[in-house]
CSV table of C-alpha atoms in Angstrom, one decimal:
chain,number,residue,atom,x,y,z
A,353,UNK,CA,0.0,0.0,0.0
A,354,UNK,CA,1.9,3.1,-1.3
A,355,UNK,CA,1.8,6.1,1.0
A,356,UNK,CA,3.3,9.5,1.3
A,357,UNK,CA,5.6,9.6,4.3
A,358,UNK,CA,6.6,12.7,6.3
A,359,UNK,CA,9.2,13.2,9.0
A,360,UNK,CA,9.2,14.2,11.7
A,361,UNK,CA,5.6,13.7,12.7
A,362,UNK,CA,6.0,16.2,15.6
A,363,UNK,CA,8.5,19.0,16.1
A,364,UNK,CA,8.8,21.4,19.0
A,365,UNK,CA,11.4,24.1,18.6
A,366,UNK,CA,12.3,27.5,19.9
A,367,UNK,CA,11.8,30.7,18.0
A,368,UNK,CA,14.7,31.5,15.7
A,369,UNK,CA,15.7,27.9,15.2
A,370,UNK,CA,15.8,26.3,11.7
A,371,UNK,CA,13.2,23.6,11.0
A,372,UNK,CA,13.4,21.1,8.1
A,373,UNK,CA,10.5,18.9,7.2
A,374,UNK,CA,10.8,16.0,4.8
A,375,UNK,CA,8.4,14.2,2.5
A,376,UNK,CA,8.8,11.1,0.5
A,377,UNK,CA,6.3,11.1,-2.3
A,378,UNK,CA,4.7,8.0,-3.7
A,379,UNK,CA,7.0,6.4,-6.3
A,380,UNK,CA,5.9,7.4,-9.8
A,381,UNK,CA,4.0,10.5,-8.8
A,382,UNK,CA,5.1,13.6,-10.7
A,383,UNK,CA,3.7,16.3,-8.5
A,384,UNK,CA,4.4,17.3,-4.9
A,385,UNK,CA,2.4,19.8,-2.8
A,386,UNK,CA,3.2,21.5,0.5
A,387,UNK,CA,0.2,22.7,2.6
A,388,UNK,CA,0.0,24.4,5.9
A,389,UNK,CA,-3.1,24.0,8.1
A,390,UNK,CA,-4.2,26.1,11.1
A,391,UNK,CA,-7.5,26.6,12.8
A,392,UNK,CA,-7.6,30.3,11.6
A,393,UNK,CA,-6.6,29.9,8.0
A,394,UNK,CA,-7.5,26.3,7.2
A,395,UNK,CA,-5.5,24.5,4.5
A,396,UNK,CA,-3.2,26.8,2.5
A,397,UNK,CA,-1.1,25.8,-0.4
A,398,UNK,CA,2.5,26.8,0.1
A,399,UNK,CA,4.3,25.3,-2.8
A,400,UNK,CA,3.7,23.0,-5.8
A,401,UNK,CA,6.3,21.0,-7.8
A,402,UNK,CA,5.8,19.1,-11.0
A,403,UNK,CA,8.6,16.8,-12.2
A,404,UNK,CA,10.7,18.3,-9.4
A,405,UNK,CA,10.4,21.8,-10.8
A,406,UNK,CA,8.7,24.5,-8.7
A,407,UNK,CA,5.6,25.6,-10.4
A,408,UNK,CA,4.1,27.8,-7.8
A,409,UNK,CA,5.4,29.0,-4.4
A,410,UNK,CA,3.4,32.2,-4.2
A,411,UNK,CA,1.7,31.0,-1.0
A,412,UNK,CA,5.0,30.7,0.8
A,413,UNK,CA,6.7,33.6,2.8
A,414,UNK,CA,9.9,33.8,0.8
A,415,UNK,CA,12.0,35.5,3.5
A,416,UNK,CA,12.0,32.5,5.8
A,417,UNK,CA,10.5,29.5,3.9
A,418,UNK,CA,12.1,27.5,1.2
A,419,UNK,CA,11.0,24.3,-0.6
A,420,UNK,CA,13.1,22.0,-2.7
A,421,UNK,CA,13.1,18.6,-4.4
A,422,UNK,CA,16.7,17.4,-4.5
A,423,UNK,CA,15.6,14.2,-6.1
A,424,UNK,CA,12.4,12.4,-7.0
A,425,UNK,CA,12.1,10.6,-3.7
A,426,UNK,CA,12.6,13.6,-1.4
A,427,UNK,CA,10.9,17.0,-0.9
A,428,UNK,CA,11.9,19.4,1.8
A,429,UNK,CA,10.3,22.4,3.4
A,430,UNK,CA,12.6,24.6,5.5
A,431,UNK,CA,11.9,27.4,7.8
A,432,UNK,CA,14.7,29.7,8.9
A,433,UNK,CA,14.3,31.4,11.3
A,434,UNK,CA,11.1,29.9,12.7
A,435,UNK,CA,8.5,32.1,14.5
A,436,UNK,CA,5.6,31.2,16.8
A,437,UNK,CA,3.1,32.1,14.0
A,438,UNK,CA,4.6,29.2,12.0
A,439,UNK,CA,3.0,26.7,14.4
A,440,UNK,CA,0.7,24.6,12.3
A,441,UNK,CA,0.4,21.1,10.7
A,442,UNK,CA,2.3,20.9,7.5
A,443,UNK,CA,1.0,18.4,4.9
A,444,UNK,CA,2.8,17.0,1.9
A,445,UNK,CA,0.8,15.5,-0.9
A,446,UNK,CA,1.9,13.8,-4.1
A,447,UNK,CA,0.1,12.7,-7.2
A,448,UNK,CA,-0.4,12.6,-10.9
A,449,UNK,CA,-1.7,15.9,-12.1
A,450,UNK,CA,-5.2,16.0,-13.7
A,451,UNK,CA,-6.2,12.5,-12.6
A,452,UNK,CA,-8.2,11.1,-9.8
A,453,UNK,CA,-4.9,10.4,-8.2
A,454,UNK,CA,-4.0,14.0,-8.1
A,455,UNK,CA,-3.3,14.4,-4.4
A,456,UNK,CA,-2.4,11.8,-1.9
A,457,UNK,CA,-1.7,13.4,1.5
A,458,UNK,CA,0.8,12.4,4.0
A,459,UNK,CA,0.1,12.2,7.8
A,460,UNK,CA,1.5,15.7,8.4
A,461,UNK,CA,4.1,17.3,10.6
A,462,UNK,CA,2.8,19.1,13.6
A,463,UNK,CA,5.1,22.0,14.3
A,464,UNK,CA,5.1,24.0,17.5
A,465,UNK,CA,7.4,27.0,17.8
A,466,UNK,CA,7.7,28.5,21.3
B,448,UNK,CA,-12.3,33.3,-8.4
B,449,UNK,CA,-12.4,29.6,-7.9
B,450,UNK,CA,-13.9,29.6,-4.4
B,451,UNK,CA,-16.8,27.5,-3.4
B,452,UNK,CA,-19.5,27.9,-0.8
B,453,UNK,CA,-20.5,25.1,1.6
B,454,UNK,CA,-22.6,25.0,4.8
B,455,UNK,CA,-20.3,25.0,7.8
B,456,UNK,CA,-21.8,21.9,9.4
B,457,UNK,CA,-24.4,19.2,8.9
B,458,UNK,CA,-25.7,16.2,10.8
B,459,UNK,CA,-26.8,12.9,9.4
B,460,UNK,CA,-28.2,9.8,11.0
B,461,UNK,CA,-26.2,6.6,10.7
B,462,UNK,CA,-27.4,4.5,7.8
B,463,UNK,CA,-29.1,7.3,6.1
B,464,UNK,CA,-27.8,9.1,3.0
B,465,UNK,CA,-25.7,12.2,3.6
B,466,UNK,CA,-26.2,15.0,1.0
B,467,UNK,CA,-23.5,17.7,1.1
B,468,UNK,CA,-24.2,20.7,-1.2
B,469,UNK,CA,-21.6,23.0,-2.8
B,470,UNK,CA,-22.1,26.2,-4.7
B,471,UNK,CA,-19.5,27.1,-7.4
B,472,UNK,CA,-21.3,29.7,-9.4
B,473,UNK,CA,-18.1,31.1,-11.0
B,474,UNK,CA,-17.0,27.7,-12.4
B,475,UNK,CA,-16.2,27.9,-16.0
B,476,UNK,CA,-14.8,26.1,-19.0
B,477,UNK,CA,-13.3,22.7,-18.3
B,478,UNK,CA,-12.9,23.2,-14.6
B,479,UNK,CA,-13.5,20.0,-12.6
B,480,UNK,CA,-15.2,19.7,-9.2
B,481,UNK,CA,-13.2,17.7,-6.7
B,482,UNK,CA,-14.3,16.5,-3.3
B,483,UNK,CA,-12.0,15.6,-0.5
B,484,UNK,CA,-12.6,14.8,3.2
B,485,UNK,CA,-10.4,15.2,6.2
B,486,UNK,CA,-10.9,12.9,9.2
B,487,UNK,CA,-9.7,14.4,12.4
B,488,UNK,CA,-5.9,14.9,12.5
B,489,UNK,CA,-5.3,13.1,9.2
B,490,UNK,CA,-4.4,14.4,5.8
B,491,UNK,CA,-7.3,15.0,3.4
B,492,UNK,CA,-8.4,12.1,1.3
B,493,UNK,CA,-9.7,12.2,-2.2
B,494,UNK,CA,-13.3,11.1,-2.7
B,495,UNK,CA,-14.5,11.8,-6.2
B,496,UNK,CA,-14.4,14.3,-9.0
B,497,UNK,CA,-16.4,15.3,-12.1
B,498,UNK,CA,-16.9,17.7,-14.9
B,499,UNK,CA,-20.5,17.7,-16.0
B,500,UNK,CA,-21.8,14.2,-15.8
B,501,UNK,CA,-22.9,12.5,-12.6
B,502,UNK,CA,-20.2,10.3,-11.2
B,503,UNK,CA,-20.2,7.3,-8.8
B,504,UNK,CA,-17.5,5.3,-7.2
B,505,UNK,CA,-17.2,3.0,-4.2
B,506,UNK,CA,-17.2,5.9,-1.8
B,507,UNK,CA,-19.8,8.3,-3.0
B,508,UNK,CA,-21.9,9.8,-5.8
B,509,UNK,CA,-21.4,13.3,-7.3
B,510,UNK,CA,-24.4,15.1,-8.8
B,511,UNK,CA,-23.5,18.2,-10.8
B,512,UNK,CA,-26.3,20.5,-12.0
B,513,UNK,CA,-26.8,21.1,-15.6
B,514,UNK,CA,-25.5,24.7,-15.4
B,515,UNK,CA,-22.6,23.4,-13.3
B,516,UNK,CA,-23.0,26.1,-10.7
B,517,UNK,CA,-23.6,23.7,-7.9
B,518,UNK,CA,-23.0,20.1,-7.0
B,519,UNK,CA,-24.0,17.6,-4.3
B,520,UNK,CA,-21.9,14.9,-2.8
B,521,UNK,CA,-23.9,11.9,-1.7
B,522,UNK,CA,-22.8,9.3,0.8
B,523,UNK,CA,-25.5,6.7,0.3
B,524,UNK,CA,-25.3,5.0,3.7
B,525,UNK,CA,-23.4,7.1,6.2
B,526,UNK,CA,-21.4,5.4,9.0
B,527,UNK,CA,-19.8,6.8,12.1
B,528,UNK,CA,-16.5,6.7,10.2
B,529,UNK,CA,-17.8,9.2,7.7
B,530,UNK,CA,-17.7,11.9,10.3
B,531,UNK,CA,-15.2,14.4,8.8
B,532,UNK,CA,-14.8,17.8,7.2
B,533,UNK,CA,-15.7,17.6,3.5
B,534,UNK,CA,-14.1,20.0,1.0
B,535,UNK,CA,-15.5,20.9,-2.4
B,536,UNK,CA,-12.9,22.3,-4.7
B,537,UNK,CA,-13.1,23.8,-8.2
B,538,UNK,CA,-9.9,22.7,-9.8
B,539,UNK,CA,-8.1,25.4,-11.8
B,540,UNK,CA,-4.5,25.1,-13.1
B,541,UNK,CA,-2.1,25.6,-10.2
B,542,UNK,CA,-4.9,26.5,-7.9
B,543,UNK,CA,-5.8,24.3,-5.0
B,544,UNK,CA,-8.1,26.2,-2.7
B,545,UNK,CA,-9.8,24.0,0.0
B,546,UNK,CA,-11.9,26.6,1.7
B,547,UNK,CA,-13.5,25.9,5.1
B,548,UNK,CA,-15.6,22.8,4.1
B,549,UNK,CA,-18.6,21.2,5.7
B,550,UNK,CA,-18.1,19.4,9.0
B,551,UNK,CA,-20.3,16.3,8.8
B,552,UNK,CA,-21.3,14.6,12.0
B,553,UNK,CA,-22.9,11.1,11.7
B,554,UNK,CA,-25.1,10.5,14.6
B,555,UNK,CA,-25.7,6.9,15.9
């Protein structure tokens, strides 16, 4: 049963520290998405990759957030420096664009910045 | 604007059909309607999608009005495990706006 995996599942860090979240997409999928979910804002798209190339990262604060896909099996989302307002659940999803298999979501990383 | 309008919450008796409405009056062209659900603390899960014809799969049915300005997701026999937030999305290129969804509670 193929699944999107995310690590770590939980992260507690202090303000100003660097945070790196990792995602392993399902093998064969050509798109990767990063979302952030909070009670106030709901699910927000941060970045979107197709064939490892960034297509849209307009939802991501550029001064502190960065997203990359160093290879087809790994996507990373980095926050440097982190702030308390970054506390949220971060979801990664992978899929095949334009199909019913467009987005399979991982279990999320729950980030708490104190 | 690809945003949709859904009621914030609904209840449904276990074993009955759950009908979740969605308005997408600004839908145009070849934009698909997708439905996802999110069970507490988990990542969203794909349910079904359609363009203009009604669709059915093992999870649900999707009814899209002829003018395509609204749709209804039908869970034919709701179970307690269907309690979740249901999101209706109009799929535009590079746009994935989930909105606030409908919180469905299935009551025993």
